[in-house]
XYZ file of C-alpha atoms in Angstrom:
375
model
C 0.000 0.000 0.000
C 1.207 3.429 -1.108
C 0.948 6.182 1.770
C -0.584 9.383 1.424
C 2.109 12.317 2.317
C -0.556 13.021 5.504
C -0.458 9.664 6.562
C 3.471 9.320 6.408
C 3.793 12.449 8.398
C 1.650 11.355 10.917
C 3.559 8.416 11.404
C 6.636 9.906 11.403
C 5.743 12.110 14.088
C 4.456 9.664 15.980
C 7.276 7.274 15.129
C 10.185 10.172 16.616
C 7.864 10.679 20.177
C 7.559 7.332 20.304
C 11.118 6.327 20.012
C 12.585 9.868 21.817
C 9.985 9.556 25.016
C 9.163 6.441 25.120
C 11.317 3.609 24.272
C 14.050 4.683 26.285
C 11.672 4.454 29.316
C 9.822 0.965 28.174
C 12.149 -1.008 30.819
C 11.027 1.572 33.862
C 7.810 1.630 32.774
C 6.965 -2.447 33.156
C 9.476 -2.051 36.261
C 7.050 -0.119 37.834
C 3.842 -1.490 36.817
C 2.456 1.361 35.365
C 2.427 5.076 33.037
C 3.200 8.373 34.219
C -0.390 10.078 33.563
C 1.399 13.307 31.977
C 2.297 11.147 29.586
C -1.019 10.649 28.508
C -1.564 13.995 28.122
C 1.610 14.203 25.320
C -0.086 11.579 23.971
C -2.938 13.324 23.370
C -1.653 16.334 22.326
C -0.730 13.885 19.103
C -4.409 13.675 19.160
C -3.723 9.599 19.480
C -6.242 9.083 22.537
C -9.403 9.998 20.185
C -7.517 9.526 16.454
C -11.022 8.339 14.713
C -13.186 10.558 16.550
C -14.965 13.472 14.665
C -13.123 16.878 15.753
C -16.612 18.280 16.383
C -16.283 15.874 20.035
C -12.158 16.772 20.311
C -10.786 14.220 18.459
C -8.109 14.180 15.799
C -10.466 12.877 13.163
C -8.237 10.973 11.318
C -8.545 8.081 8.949
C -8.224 4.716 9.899
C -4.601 3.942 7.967
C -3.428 6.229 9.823
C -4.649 5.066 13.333
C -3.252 1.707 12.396
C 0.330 3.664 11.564
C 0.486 5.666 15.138
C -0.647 2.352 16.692
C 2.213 0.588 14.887
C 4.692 2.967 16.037
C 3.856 3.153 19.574
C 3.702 -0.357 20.046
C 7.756 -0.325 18.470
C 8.342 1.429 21.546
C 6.342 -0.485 24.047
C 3.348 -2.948 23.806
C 1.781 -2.449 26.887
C 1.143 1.771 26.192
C -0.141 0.607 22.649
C -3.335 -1.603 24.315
C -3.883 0.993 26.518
C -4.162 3.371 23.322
C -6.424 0.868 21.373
C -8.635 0.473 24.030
C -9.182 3.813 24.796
C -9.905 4.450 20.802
C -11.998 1.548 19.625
C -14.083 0.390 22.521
C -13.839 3.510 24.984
C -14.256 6.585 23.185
C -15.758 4.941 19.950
C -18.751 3.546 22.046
C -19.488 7.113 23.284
C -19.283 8.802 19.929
C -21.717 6.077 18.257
C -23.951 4.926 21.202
C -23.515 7.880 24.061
C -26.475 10.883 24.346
C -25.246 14.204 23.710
C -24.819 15.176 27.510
C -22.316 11.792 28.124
C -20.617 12.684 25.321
C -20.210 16.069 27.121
C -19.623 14.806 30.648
C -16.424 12.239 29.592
C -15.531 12.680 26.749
C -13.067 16.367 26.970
C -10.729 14.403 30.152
C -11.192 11.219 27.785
C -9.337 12.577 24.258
C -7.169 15.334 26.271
C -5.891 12.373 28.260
C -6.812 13.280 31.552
C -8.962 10.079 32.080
C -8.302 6.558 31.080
C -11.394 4.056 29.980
C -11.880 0.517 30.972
C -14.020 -2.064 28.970
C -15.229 -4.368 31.167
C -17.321 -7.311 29.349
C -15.400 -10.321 29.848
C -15.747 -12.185 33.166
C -14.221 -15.882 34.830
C -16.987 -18.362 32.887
C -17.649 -15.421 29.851
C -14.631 -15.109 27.200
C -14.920 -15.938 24.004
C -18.522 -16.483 24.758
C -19.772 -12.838 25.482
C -23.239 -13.590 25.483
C -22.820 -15.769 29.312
C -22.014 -12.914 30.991
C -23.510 -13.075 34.655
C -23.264 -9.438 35.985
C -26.807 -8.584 36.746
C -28.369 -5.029 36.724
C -31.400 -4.972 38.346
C -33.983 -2.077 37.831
C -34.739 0.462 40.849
C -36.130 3.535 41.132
C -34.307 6.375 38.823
C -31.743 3.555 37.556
C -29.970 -0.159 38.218
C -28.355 -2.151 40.781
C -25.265 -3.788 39.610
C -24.258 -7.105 40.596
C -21.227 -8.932 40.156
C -17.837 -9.453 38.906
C -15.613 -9.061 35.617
C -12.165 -10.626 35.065
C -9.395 -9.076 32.811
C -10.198 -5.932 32.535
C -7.379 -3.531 30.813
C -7.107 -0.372 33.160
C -9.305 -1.608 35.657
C -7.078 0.333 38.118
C -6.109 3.329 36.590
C -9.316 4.549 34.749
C -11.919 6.919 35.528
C -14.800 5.261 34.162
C -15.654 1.562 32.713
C -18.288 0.742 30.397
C -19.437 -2.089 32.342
C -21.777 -5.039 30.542
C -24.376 -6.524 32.447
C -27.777 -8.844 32.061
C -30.799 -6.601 32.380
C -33.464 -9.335 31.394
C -31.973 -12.638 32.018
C -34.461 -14.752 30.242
C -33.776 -12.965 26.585
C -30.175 -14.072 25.855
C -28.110 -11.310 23.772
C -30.540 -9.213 24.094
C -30.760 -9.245 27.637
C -27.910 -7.280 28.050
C -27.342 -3.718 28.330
C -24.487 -1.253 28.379
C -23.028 1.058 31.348
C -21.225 4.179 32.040
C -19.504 3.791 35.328
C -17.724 5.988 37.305
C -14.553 4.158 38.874
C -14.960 6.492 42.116
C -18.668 4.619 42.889
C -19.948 3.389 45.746
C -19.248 -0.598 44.811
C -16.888 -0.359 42.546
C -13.902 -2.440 44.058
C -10.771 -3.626 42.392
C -10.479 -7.157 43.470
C -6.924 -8.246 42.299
C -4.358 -6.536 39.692
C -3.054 -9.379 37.811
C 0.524 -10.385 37.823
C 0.755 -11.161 34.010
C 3.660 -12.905 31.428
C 4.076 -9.454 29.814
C 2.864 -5.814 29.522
C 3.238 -5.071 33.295
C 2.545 -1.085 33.080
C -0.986 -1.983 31.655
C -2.567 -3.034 34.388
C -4.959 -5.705 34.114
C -7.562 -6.575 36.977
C -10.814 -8.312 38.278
C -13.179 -6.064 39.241
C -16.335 -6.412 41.479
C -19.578 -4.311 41.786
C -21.451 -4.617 45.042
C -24.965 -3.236 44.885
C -23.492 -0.211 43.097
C -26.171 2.135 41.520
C -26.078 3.619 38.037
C -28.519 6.963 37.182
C -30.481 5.982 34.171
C -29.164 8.987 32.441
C -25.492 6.348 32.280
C -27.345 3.673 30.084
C -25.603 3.036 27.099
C -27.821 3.004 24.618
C -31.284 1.025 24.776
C -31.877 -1.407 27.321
C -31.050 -4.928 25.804
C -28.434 -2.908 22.937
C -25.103 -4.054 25.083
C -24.416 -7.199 23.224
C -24.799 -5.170 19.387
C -22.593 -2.339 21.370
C -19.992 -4.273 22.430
C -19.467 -6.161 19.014
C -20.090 -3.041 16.884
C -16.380 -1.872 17.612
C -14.752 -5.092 16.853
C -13.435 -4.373 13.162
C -11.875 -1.180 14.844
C -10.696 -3.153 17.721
C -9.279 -6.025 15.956
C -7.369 -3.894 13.485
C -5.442 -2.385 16.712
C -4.945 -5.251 17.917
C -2.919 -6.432 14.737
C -1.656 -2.878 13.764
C 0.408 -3.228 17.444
C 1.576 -6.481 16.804
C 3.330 -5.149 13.998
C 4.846 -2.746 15.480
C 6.448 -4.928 18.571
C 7.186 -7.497 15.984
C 9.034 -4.633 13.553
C 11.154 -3.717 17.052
C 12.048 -7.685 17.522
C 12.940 -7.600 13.918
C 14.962 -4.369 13.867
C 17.118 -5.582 16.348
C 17.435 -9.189 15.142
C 18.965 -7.462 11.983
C 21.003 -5.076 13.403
C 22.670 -7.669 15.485
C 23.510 -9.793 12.541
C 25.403 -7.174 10.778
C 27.790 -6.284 13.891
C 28.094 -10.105 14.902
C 30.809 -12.220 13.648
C 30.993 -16.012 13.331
C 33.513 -17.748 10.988
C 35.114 -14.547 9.792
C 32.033 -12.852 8.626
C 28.719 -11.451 9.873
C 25.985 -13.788 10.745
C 23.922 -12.129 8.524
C 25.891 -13.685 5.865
C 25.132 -16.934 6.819
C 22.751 -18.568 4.796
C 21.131 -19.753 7.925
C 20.691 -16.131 9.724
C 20.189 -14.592 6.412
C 16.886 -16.894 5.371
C 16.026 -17.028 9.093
C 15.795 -13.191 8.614
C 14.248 -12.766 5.074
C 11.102 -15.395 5.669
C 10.861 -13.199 9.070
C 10.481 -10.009 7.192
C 8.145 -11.228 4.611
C 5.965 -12.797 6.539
C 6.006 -9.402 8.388
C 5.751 -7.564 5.648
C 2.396 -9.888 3.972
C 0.917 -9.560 7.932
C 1.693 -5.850 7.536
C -0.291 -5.451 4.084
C -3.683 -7.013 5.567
C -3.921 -4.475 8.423
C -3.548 -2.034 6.443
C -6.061 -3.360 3.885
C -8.559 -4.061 6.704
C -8.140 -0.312 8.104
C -8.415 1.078 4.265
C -11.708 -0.782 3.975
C -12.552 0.233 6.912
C -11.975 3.991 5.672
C -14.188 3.067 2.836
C -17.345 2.449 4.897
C -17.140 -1.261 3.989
C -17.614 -4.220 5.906
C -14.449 -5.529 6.871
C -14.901 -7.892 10.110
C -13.915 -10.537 8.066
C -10.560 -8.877 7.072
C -9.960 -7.062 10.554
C -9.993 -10.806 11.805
C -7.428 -12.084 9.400
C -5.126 -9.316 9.889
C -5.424 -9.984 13.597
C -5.093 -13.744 13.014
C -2.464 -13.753 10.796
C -0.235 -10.335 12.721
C -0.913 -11.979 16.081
C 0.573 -15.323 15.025
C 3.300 -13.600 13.174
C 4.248 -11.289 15.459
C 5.361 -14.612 17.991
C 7.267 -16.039 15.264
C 9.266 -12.885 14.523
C 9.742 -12.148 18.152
C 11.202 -15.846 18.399
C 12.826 -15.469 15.512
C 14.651 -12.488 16.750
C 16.258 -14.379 20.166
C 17.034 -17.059 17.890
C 19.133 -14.741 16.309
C 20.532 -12.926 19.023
C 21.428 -16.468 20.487
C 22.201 -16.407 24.440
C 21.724 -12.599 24.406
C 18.625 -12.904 22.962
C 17.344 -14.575 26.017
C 18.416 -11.233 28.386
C 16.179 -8.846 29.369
C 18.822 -6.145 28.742
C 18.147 -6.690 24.627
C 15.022 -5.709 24.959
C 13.612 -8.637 22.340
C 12.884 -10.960 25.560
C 9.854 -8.509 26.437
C 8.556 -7.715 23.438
C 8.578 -11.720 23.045
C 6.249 -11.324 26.313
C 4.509 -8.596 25.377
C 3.266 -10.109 21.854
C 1.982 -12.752 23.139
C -0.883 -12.194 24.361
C -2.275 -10.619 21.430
C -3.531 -14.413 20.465
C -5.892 -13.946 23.262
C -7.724 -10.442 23.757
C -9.931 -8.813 21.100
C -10.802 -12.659 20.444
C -8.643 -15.505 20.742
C -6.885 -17.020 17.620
C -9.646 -19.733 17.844
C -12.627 -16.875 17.500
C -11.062 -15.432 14.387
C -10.947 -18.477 12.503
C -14.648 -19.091 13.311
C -15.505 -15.516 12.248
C -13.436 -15.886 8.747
C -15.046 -19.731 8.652
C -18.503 -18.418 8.790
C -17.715 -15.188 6.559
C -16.750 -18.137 3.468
């Protein structure tokens, strides 16, 4: 795909923060479990915590390429900043702009794209994965709004944000569309954090169980119609699903940089490795299966500009980057040998990092039934 000069600015801007601020801080971030939240606030000033949204709401209203491109980029500098990022776009701010009235669009969304406040998503729970539609969290109906019951399981930025849009069953006998959507304040009476995981990879994105205990929600914080949650929360998967992949390019383009650069400076038998037939092929399949994995985000997100349905091709490109995007990582300490196993070359935690990307937004599994049913 041939690059419009806007969209190769925009990366390239994104691309020098992201390498200048942040890279060089990936190894202190994980250390300490977390993000600075001025650093937020940079980002934002990139307009990356609302790219998509229309500029009439504050955000950068850009095209999807180029969300995939910034996505890419800050995920080359560290993969746990770049889920935090795609949440807050796709299923956060997204879900306001296409489902939210007009006065919760004005309540959250200003701290949401100037950074100030971090989103949570929280659908999936213990027993409810893959299958969304066996959610348990109840919300029962009281005077001048809902009680909600019960407990989700991980949830990105559970700790750290200021609201969660919060799934729950409003009419248990009616299935999918039984369940309804929720604003929720994080600061709420019954909103607990019950554990913050202690995960392979991404550290500084926190990921937690959450519990509500009796907590009330105003009618005025429905999202949408009662019994609309289950359309809601699937309407953003395209976007969703494209981030997903568009970051595991990026961490898998980081492994691969520094596989390569490596096998120029390192000698073996007189020569660099790179000149070994063996590193050299090792290298060139990497980078073309990178490159093909690369290509179908990139288509998805261009369809994707065109108004088209593309949930088909946003869960290929998230199949096939996910899946890549291990290989190249373990590719890349293959290459580096015994220092390709030490923290201190950085391709060890992107190798954690990436993996996980088989798993949320849909497992690997989920995205071959979606394409299988799409033929």
């Amino acid at each position: 795909m041939v690059l419009s000069d806007t969209q190769s600015a925009i990366r390239d801007a994104v691309r020098a923060f992201a390498q200048d601020r942040i890279r060089p801080n990936a190894r202190a971030y994980e250390e300490s479990r977390g993000f600075p939240p001025e650093l937020f606030e940079q980002l934002a000033e990139f307009g990356l915590m609302a790219m998509t949204a229309p500029q009439s709401v504050g955000g950068a209203g850009t095209d999807y390429i180029s969300y995939a491109l910034a996505l890419m980029e800050i995920a080359a500098a560290d993969g746990a900043l770049s889920t935090i990022l795609s949440i807050q776009n796709s299923l956060i701010v997204a879900s306001l702009v296409n489902d939210g009235t007009p006065e919760q669009r004005a309540r959250f969304l200003p701290d949401l794209v100037t950074g100030k406040a971090i989103g949570a998503f929280a659908l999936t729970e213990a027993d409810a994965g893959s299958d969304a539609a066996a959610i348990r969290t109840r919300a029962v109906r009281v005077e001048g709004g809902y009680r909600l019951t019960g407990a989700k399981q991980f949830i990105s930025s559970g700790r750290i944000a200021s609201i969660a849009i919060v799934y729950a069953v409003t009419e248990p006998d009616a299935g999918k569309r039984g369940i309804t959507g929720f604003i929720v304040p994080t600061d709420s009476d019954g909103y607990s954090v019950d554990k913050v995981e202690y995960k392979l990879g991404q550290a500084a994105s926190d990921t937690c169980a959450i519990r509500f205990d009796n907590l009330f929600i105003p009618a005025s914080l429905r999202l949408g119609r009662e019994g609309a949650g289950y359309g809601i929360a699937l309407a953003n998967l395209e976007v969703g699903r494209i981030g997903i992949a568009a970051q595991c390019i990026g961490m898998a383009q980081a492994a691969l940089d520094v596989a390569i650069d490596y096998a120029k400076v390192r000698t073996s038998f007189g020569k660099p490795i790179i000149d070994h037939q063996a590193v050299g092929f090792r290298l060139a399949d990497l980078a073309a299966r990178l490159e093909a994995a690369r290509q179908l985000v990139l288509h998805a997100a261009a369809m994707k500009d065109a108004h088209q349905p593309c949930l088909k091709e946003a869960s290929m490109a998230k199949l096939i980057a996910s899946e890549t995007a291990e290989a190249v990582a373990s590719g890349a300490i293959q290459t580096l040998g015994g220092h390709g196993y030490l923290e201190e070359f950085t391709v060890a935690k992107i190798y954690r990092d990436v993996r996980v990307c088989q798993i949320y937004e849909g497992t690997s599994d989920i995205q071959r039934m979606v394409i299988a049913r799409a033929l």
